[in-house]
PDB file of C-alpha atoms and ligand atoms in Angstrom:
ATOM      1  CA  MET E  13       7.343 -19.295  11.483  1.00 65.00           C
ATOM      2  CA  VAL E  14       6.196 -19.570   7.896  1.00 74.00           C
ATOM      3  CA  LEU E  15       6.775 -23.025   6.460  1.00 71.00           C
ATOM      4  CA  PRO E  16       8.673 -23.432   3.201  1.00 67.00           C
ATOM      5  CA  MET E  17       6.345 -24.373   0.360  1.00 62.00           C
ATOM      6  CA  THR E  18       8.322 -27.571  -0.142  1.00 60.00           C
ATOM      7  CA  GLU E  19       7.070 -28.849   3.225  1.00 73.00           C
ATOM      8  CA  ALA E  20       4.140 -31.184   2.573  1.00 84.00           C
ATOM      9  CA  SER E  21       0.634 -30.228   3.645  1.00 89.00           C
ATOM     10  CA  ALA E  22      -1.954 -32.693   4.970  1.00 91.00           C
ATOM     11  CA  LEU E  23      -4.255 -31.246   2.320  1.00 93.00           C
ATOM     12  CA  SER E  24      -4.246 -32.035  -1.383  1.00 94.00           C
ATOM     13  CA  HIS E  25      -3.679 -29.256  -3.904  1.00 94.00           C
ATOM     14  CA  LYS E  26      -7.413 -29.247  -4.664  1.00 95.00           C
ATOM     15  CA  GLN E  27      -8.371 -29.059  -0.989  1.00 95.00           C
ATOM     16  CA  ILE E  28      -6.056 -26.073  -0.539  1.00 97.00           C
ATOM     17  CA  GLU E  29      -7.515 -24.322  -3.575  1.00 97.00           C
ATOM     18  CA  ASP E  30     -11.083 -25.018  -2.370  1.00 98.00           C
ATOM     19  CA  LEU E  31     -10.281 -23.736   1.114  1.00 98.00           C
ATOM     20  CA  ILE E  32      -8.804 -20.552  -0.366  1.00 97.00           C
ATOM     21  CA  THR E  33     -11.951 -20.022  -2.453  1.00 97.00           C
ATOM     22  CA  GLU E  34     -14.176 -20.509   0.603  1.00 98.00           C
ATOM     23  CA  SER E  35     -12.167 -18.035   2.679  1.00 97.00           C
ATOM     24  CA  LEU E  36     -12.536 -15.421  -0.071  1.00 96.00           C
ATOM     25  CA  THR E  37     -16.270 -16.109  -0.279  1.00 97.00           C
ATOM     26  CA  ALA E  38     -16.650 -15.893   3.510  1.00 98.00           C
ATOM     27  CA  ARG E  39     -15.067 -12.439   3.425  1.00 97.00           C
ATOM     28  CA  GLN E  40     -18.063 -11.099   1.491  1.00 97.00           C
ATOM     29  CA  ASN E  41     -20.289 -11.452   4.577  1.00 98.00           C
ATOM     30  CA  SER E  42     -17.911  -9.529   6.829  1.00 98.00           C
ATOM     31  CA  TYR E  43     -19.672  -7.065   9.122  1.00 98.00           C
ATOM     32  CA  SER E  44     -16.926  -4.493   9.579  1.00 98.00           C
ATOM     33  CA  PRO E  45     -18.395  -0.966   9.410  1.00 98.00           C
ATOM     34  CA  TYR E  46     -15.827   0.379  11.907  1.00 98.00           C
ATOM     35  CA  SER E  47     -12.505  -0.957  10.672  1.00 96.00           C
ATOM     36  CA  LYS E  48     -13.639  -1.469   7.058  1.00 96.00           C
ATOM     37  CA  PHE E  49     -11.274  -4.430   7.188  1.00 95.00           C
ATOM     38  CA  ARG E  50     -13.065  -7.461   5.811  1.00 96.00           C
ATOM     39  CA  VAL E  51     -11.739 -10.872   6.821  1.00 97.00           C
ATOM     40  CA  GLY E  52     -12.894 -14.326   5.749  1.00 97.00           C
ATOM     41  CA  ALA E  53     -11.941 -17.739   7.092  1.00 98.00           C
ATOM     42  CA  ALA E  54     -12.589 -21.299   5.975  1.00 98.00           C
ATOM     43  CA  LEU E  55     -12.038 -24.115   8.461  1.00 98.00           C
ATOM     44  CA  GLN E  56     -11.729 -27.741   7.392  1.00 98.00           C
ATOM     45  CA  THR E  57     -12.725 -30.544   9.770  1.00 98.00           C
ATOM     46  CA  VAL E  58     -10.999 -33.947   9.799  1.00 97.00           C
ATOM     47  CA  ASP E  59     -14.010 -35.443   8.022  1.00 96.00           C
ATOM     48  CA  GLY E  60     -13.729 -32.963   5.171  1.00 95.00           C
ATOM     49  CA  ARG E  61     -16.439 -30.438   6.028  1.00 97.00           C
ATOM     50  CA  VAL E  62     -15.658 -26.758   5.572  1.00 98.00           C
ATOM     51  CA  TYR E  63     -17.058 -24.005   7.804  1.00 98.00           C
ATOM     52  CA  GLN E  64     -16.888 -20.393   6.716  1.00 98.00           C
ATOM     53  CA  GLY E  65     -16.566 -17.447   9.088  1.00 98.00           C
ATOM     54  CA  CYS E  66     -16.216 -13.678   8.810  1.00 98.00           C
ATOM     55  CA  ASN E  67     -15.350 -10.929  11.275  1.00 98.00           C
ATOM     56  CA  VAL E  68     -18.333  -9.432  13.084  1.00 98.00           C
ATOM     57  CA  GLU E  69     -17.740  -6.022  14.650  1.00 98.00           C
ATOM     58  CA  ASN E  70     -19.719  -4.111  17.246  1.00 98.00           C
ATOM     59  CA  ALA E  71     -20.426  -0.455  18.091  1.00 98.00           C
ATOM     60  CA  ALA E  72     -18.693  -1.251  21.387  1.00 98.00           C
ATOM     61  CA  TYR E  73     -15.423  -2.026  19.621  1.00 98.00           C
ATOM     62  CA  GLY E  74     -14.235  -4.642  22.121  1.00 97.00           C
ATOM     63  CA  GLY E  75     -17.175  -6.852  21.164  1.00 98.00           C
ATOM     64  CA  ALA E  76     -15.714  -7.637  17.744  1.00 98.00           C
ATOM     65  CA  VAL E  77     -15.230 -11.281  16.820  1.00 98.00           C
ATOM     66  CA  CYS E  78     -12.588 -12.311  14.285  1.00 98.00           C
ATOM     67  CA  ALA E  79     -13.321 -14.433  11.227  1.00 98.00           C
ATOM     68  CA  GLU E  80     -11.296 -17.351  12.586  1.00 98.00           C
ATOM     69  CA  ARG E  81     -13.283 -17.579  15.810  1.00 98.00           C
ATOM     70  CA  THR E  82     -16.568 -17.257  13.941  1.00 98.00           C
ATOM     71  CA  ALA E  83     -15.641 -20.288  11.828  1.00 98.00           C
ATOM     72  CA  PHE E  84     -14.547 -22.272  14.882  1.00 98.00           C
ATOM     73  CA  VAL E  85     -17.672 -21.467  16.885  1.00 98.00           C
ATOM     74  CA  LYS E  86     -19.914 -22.471  13.984  1.00 98.00           C
ATOM     75  CA  ALA E  87     -18.104 -25.793  13.573  1.00 98.00           C
ATOM     76  CA  ILE E  88     -17.862 -26.606  17.262  1.00 98.00           C
ATOM     77  CA  SER E  89     -21.506 -25.801  17.876  1.00 98.00           C
ATOM     78  CA  ASP E  90     -22.328 -28.251  15.095  1.00 98.00           C
ATOM     79  CA  GLY E  91     -20.464 -30.962  17.000  1.00 98.00           C
ATOM     80  CA  HIS E  92     -17.016 -30.887  15.363  1.00 98.00           C
ATOM     81  CA  ARG E  93     -13.900 -30.999  17.525  1.00 98.00           C
ATOM     82  CA  ARG E  94     -11.044 -31.988  15.232  1.00 98.00           C
ATOM     83  CA  PHE E  95      -9.690 -29.795  12.455  1.00 98.00           C
ATOM     84  CA  VAL E  96      -6.938 -29.996   9.866  1.00 98.00           C
ATOM     85  CA  ALA E  97      -6.610 -26.498   8.435  1.00 98.00           C
ATOM     86  CA  ILE E  98      -7.926 -22.963   8.268  1.00 98.00           C
ATOM     87  CA  ALA E  99      -7.481 -20.418   5.472  1.00 98.00           C
ATOM     88  CA  VAL E 100      -7.704 -16.691   6.240  1.00 97.00           C
ATOM     89  CA  SER E 101      -8.027 -13.872   3.721  1.00 96.00           C
ATOM     90  CA  CYS E 102      -8.469 -10.128   4.077  1.00 89.00           C
ATOM     91  CA  ASP E 103      -9.241  -7.132   1.897  1.00 85.00           C
ATOM     92  CA  TYR E 104      -5.750  -5.826   1.514  1.00 79.00           C
ATOM     93  CA  ASN E 105      -3.196  -7.159  -0.825  1.00 75.00           C
ATOM     94  CA  ASN E 106      -1.315  -8.708   2.018  1.00 79.00           C
ATOM     95  CA  PHE E 107      -1.027 -11.843   4.131  1.00 85.00           C
ATOM     96  CA  ILE E 108      -2.525 -11.567   7.609  1.00 88.00           C
ATOM     97  CA  THR E 109      -1.914 -13.880  10.498  1.00 92.00           C
ATOM     98  CA  PRO E 110      -4.438 -14.631  13.270  1.00 96.00           C
ATOM     99  CA  CYS E 111      -4.473 -12.333  16.310  1.00 97.00           C
ATOM    100  CA  GLY E 112      -3.304 -13.558  19.696  1.00 97.00           C
ATOM    101  CA  ILE E 113      -6.808 -14.240  20.982  1.00 98.00           C
ATOM    102  CA  CYS E 114      -7.587 -16.401  17.939  1.00 98.00           C
ATOM    103  CA  ARG E 115      -4.312 -18.292  18.301  1.00 98.00           C
ATOM    104  CA  GLN E 116      -5.193 -19.173  21.895  1.00 98.00           C
ATOM    105  CA  PHE E 117      -8.781 -20.013  20.939  1.00 98.00           C
ATOM    106  CA  MET E 118      -7.681 -22.349  18.132  1.00 98.00           C
ATOM    107  CA  ASN E 119      -5.001 -23.978  20.301  1.00 98.00           C
ATOM    108  CA  GLU E 120      -7.774 -25.505  22.410  1.00 98.00           C
ATOM    109  CA  PHE E 121      -8.608 -27.794  19.478  1.00 98.00           C
ATOM    110  CA  GLY E 122      -5.146 -28.869  18.368  1.00 97.00           C
ATOM    111  CA  LYS E 123      -1.774 -27.227  18.012  1.00 96.00           C
ATOM    112  CA  SER E 124      -0.929 -28.950  14.712  1.00 96.00           C
ATOM    113  CA  LEU E 125      -3.588 -27.021  12.792  1.00 98.00           C
ATOM    114  CA  GLU E 126      -2.341 -25.773   9.415  1.00 97.00           C
ATOM    115  CA  ILE E 127      -2.998 -22.091   8.778  1.00 97.00           C
ATOM    116  CA  PHE E 128      -3.019 -20.616   5.281  1.00 97.00           C
ATOM    117  CA  PHE E 129      -2.620 -16.820   5.000  1.00 95.00           C
ATOM    118  CA  VAL E 130      -4.227 -15.956   1.691  1.00 95.00           C
ATOM    119  CA  ASN E 131      -3.486 -12.963  -0.483  1.00 92.00           C
ATOM    120  CA  ASP E 132      -5.990 -11.360  -2.889  1.00 87.00           C
ATOM    121  CA  ASP E 133      -4.328 -13.006  -5.866  1.00 89.00           C
ATOM    122  CA  ARG E 134      -4.768 -16.421  -4.149  1.00 92.00           C
ATOM    123  CA  THR E 135      -1.088 -16.782  -3.351  1.00 93.00           C
ATOM    124  CA  TYR E 136      -0.543 -17.956   0.202  1.00 94.00           C
ATOM    125  CA  LYS E 137       1.880 -18.651   2.997  1.00 93.00           C
ATOM    126  CA  ARG E 138       1.443 -21.489   5.451  1.00 95.00           C
ATOM    127  CA  ALA E 139       2.274 -22.118   9.096  1.00 96.00           C
ATOM    128  CA  ILE E 140       1.483 -24.560  11.881  1.00 97.00           C
ATOM    129  CA  LEU E 141      -0.359 -23.130  14.877  1.00 97.00           C
ATOM    130  CA  GLU E 142       2.259 -24.392  17.320  1.00 96.00           C
ATOM    131  CA  ASP E 143       4.872 -22.242  15.595  1.00 95.00           C
ATOM    132  CA  LEU E 144       2.653 -19.160  15.916  1.00 96.00           C
ATOM    133  CA  LEU E 145       1.943 -19.828  19.596  1.00 97.00           C
ATOM    134  CA  PRO E 146       5.002 -21.487  21.140  1.00 96.00           C
ATOM    135  CA  TYR E 147       4.886 -22.669  24.763  1.00 96.00           C
ATOM    136  CA  ALA E 148       1.101 -22.296  24.695  1.00 96.00           C
ATOM    137  CA  PHE E 149      -1.069 -22.842  27.727  1.00 96.00           C
ATOM    138  CA  GLY E 150      -3.588 -25.448  26.646  1.00 95.00           C
ATOM    139  CA  PRO E 151      -6.063 -28.099  27.727  1.00 93.00           C
ATOM    140  CA  GLU E 152      -3.278 -30.507  28.741  1.00 92.00           C
ATOM    141  CA  ASP E 153      -2.181 -28.004  31.402  1.00 95.00           C
ATOM    142  CA  HIS E 154      -5.385 -28.475  33.363  1.00 90.00           C
ATOM    143  CA  HIS E 155      -5.048 -31.028  36.175  1.00 77.00           C
ATOM    144  CA  ASP E 156      -7.772 -32.236  38.499  1.00 69.00           C
TER     145      ASP E 156
HETATM  146  N1  THU H  15      -9.554  -9.609  12.204  1.00 87.67           N
HETATM  147  C1  THU H  15      -9.924 -10.882  11.888  1.00 87.67           C
HETATM  148  O1  THU H  15     -11.114 -11.172  11.678  1.00 87.67           O
HETATM  149  N2  THU H  15      -8.955 -11.834  11.796  1.00 87.67           N
HETATM  150  C2  THU H  15      -7.627 -11.587  11.917  1.00 87.67           C
HETATM  151  O2  THU H  15      -6.829 -12.501  11.776  1.00 87.67           O
HETATM  152  C3  THU H  15      -7.150 -10.232  12.205  1.00 87.67           C
HETATM  153  C4  THU H  15      -8.195  -9.220  12.504  1.00 87.67           C
HETATM  154  C5  THU H  15     -10.593  -8.572  12.233  1.00 87.67           C
HETATM  155  C6  THU H  15     -10.970  -8.034  13.582  1.00 87.67           C
HETATM  156  C7  THU H  15     -11.533  -6.675  13.215  1.00 87.67           C
HETATM  157  O3  THU H  15     -12.890  -6.827  12.838  1.00 87.67           O
HETATM  158  C8  THU H  15     -10.738  -6.270  11.983  1.00 87.67           C
HETATM  159  O4  THU H  15     -10.165  -7.450  11.484  1.00 87.67           O
HETATM  160  C9  THU H  15      -9.650  -5.258  12.252  1.00 87.67           C
HETATM  161  O5  THU H  15      -8.815  -5.673  13.258  1.00 87.67           O
END
């Protein structure tokens, strides 16, 4: 479900614009010789740090890693666990939404994550992860 633009974001206008810029910058490092589909992501932590990620493909196609997961893995391996938003941009003049694997991966670290789908002209749509992955199986479903 895409949120109406009137619905308030946890981010300021400047933070959104900065996150969009970082996702477009991250796209430049995309390693995508097979799909030729460059994707960039910028992930903001609760303490205001931003991690960039790009998609990284592999000659064995199934080994590809999406931009969103690259950004998450970089941040998590640096010790971050709590995130407020991620912006995702691609090469085509279109909005893309995270794949199913990325939705599940991101859900591990909070279902209220804001996701910005960024177009080439910097326009964007916004959603909350929980709306993209309803009835998710998550960490709270694990019992000892
Ligand atoms: N891809 C991403 O990096 N993020 C998405 O949200 C959708 C797809 C990548 C994976 C692959 O390298 C290429 O785009 C084509 O699917």
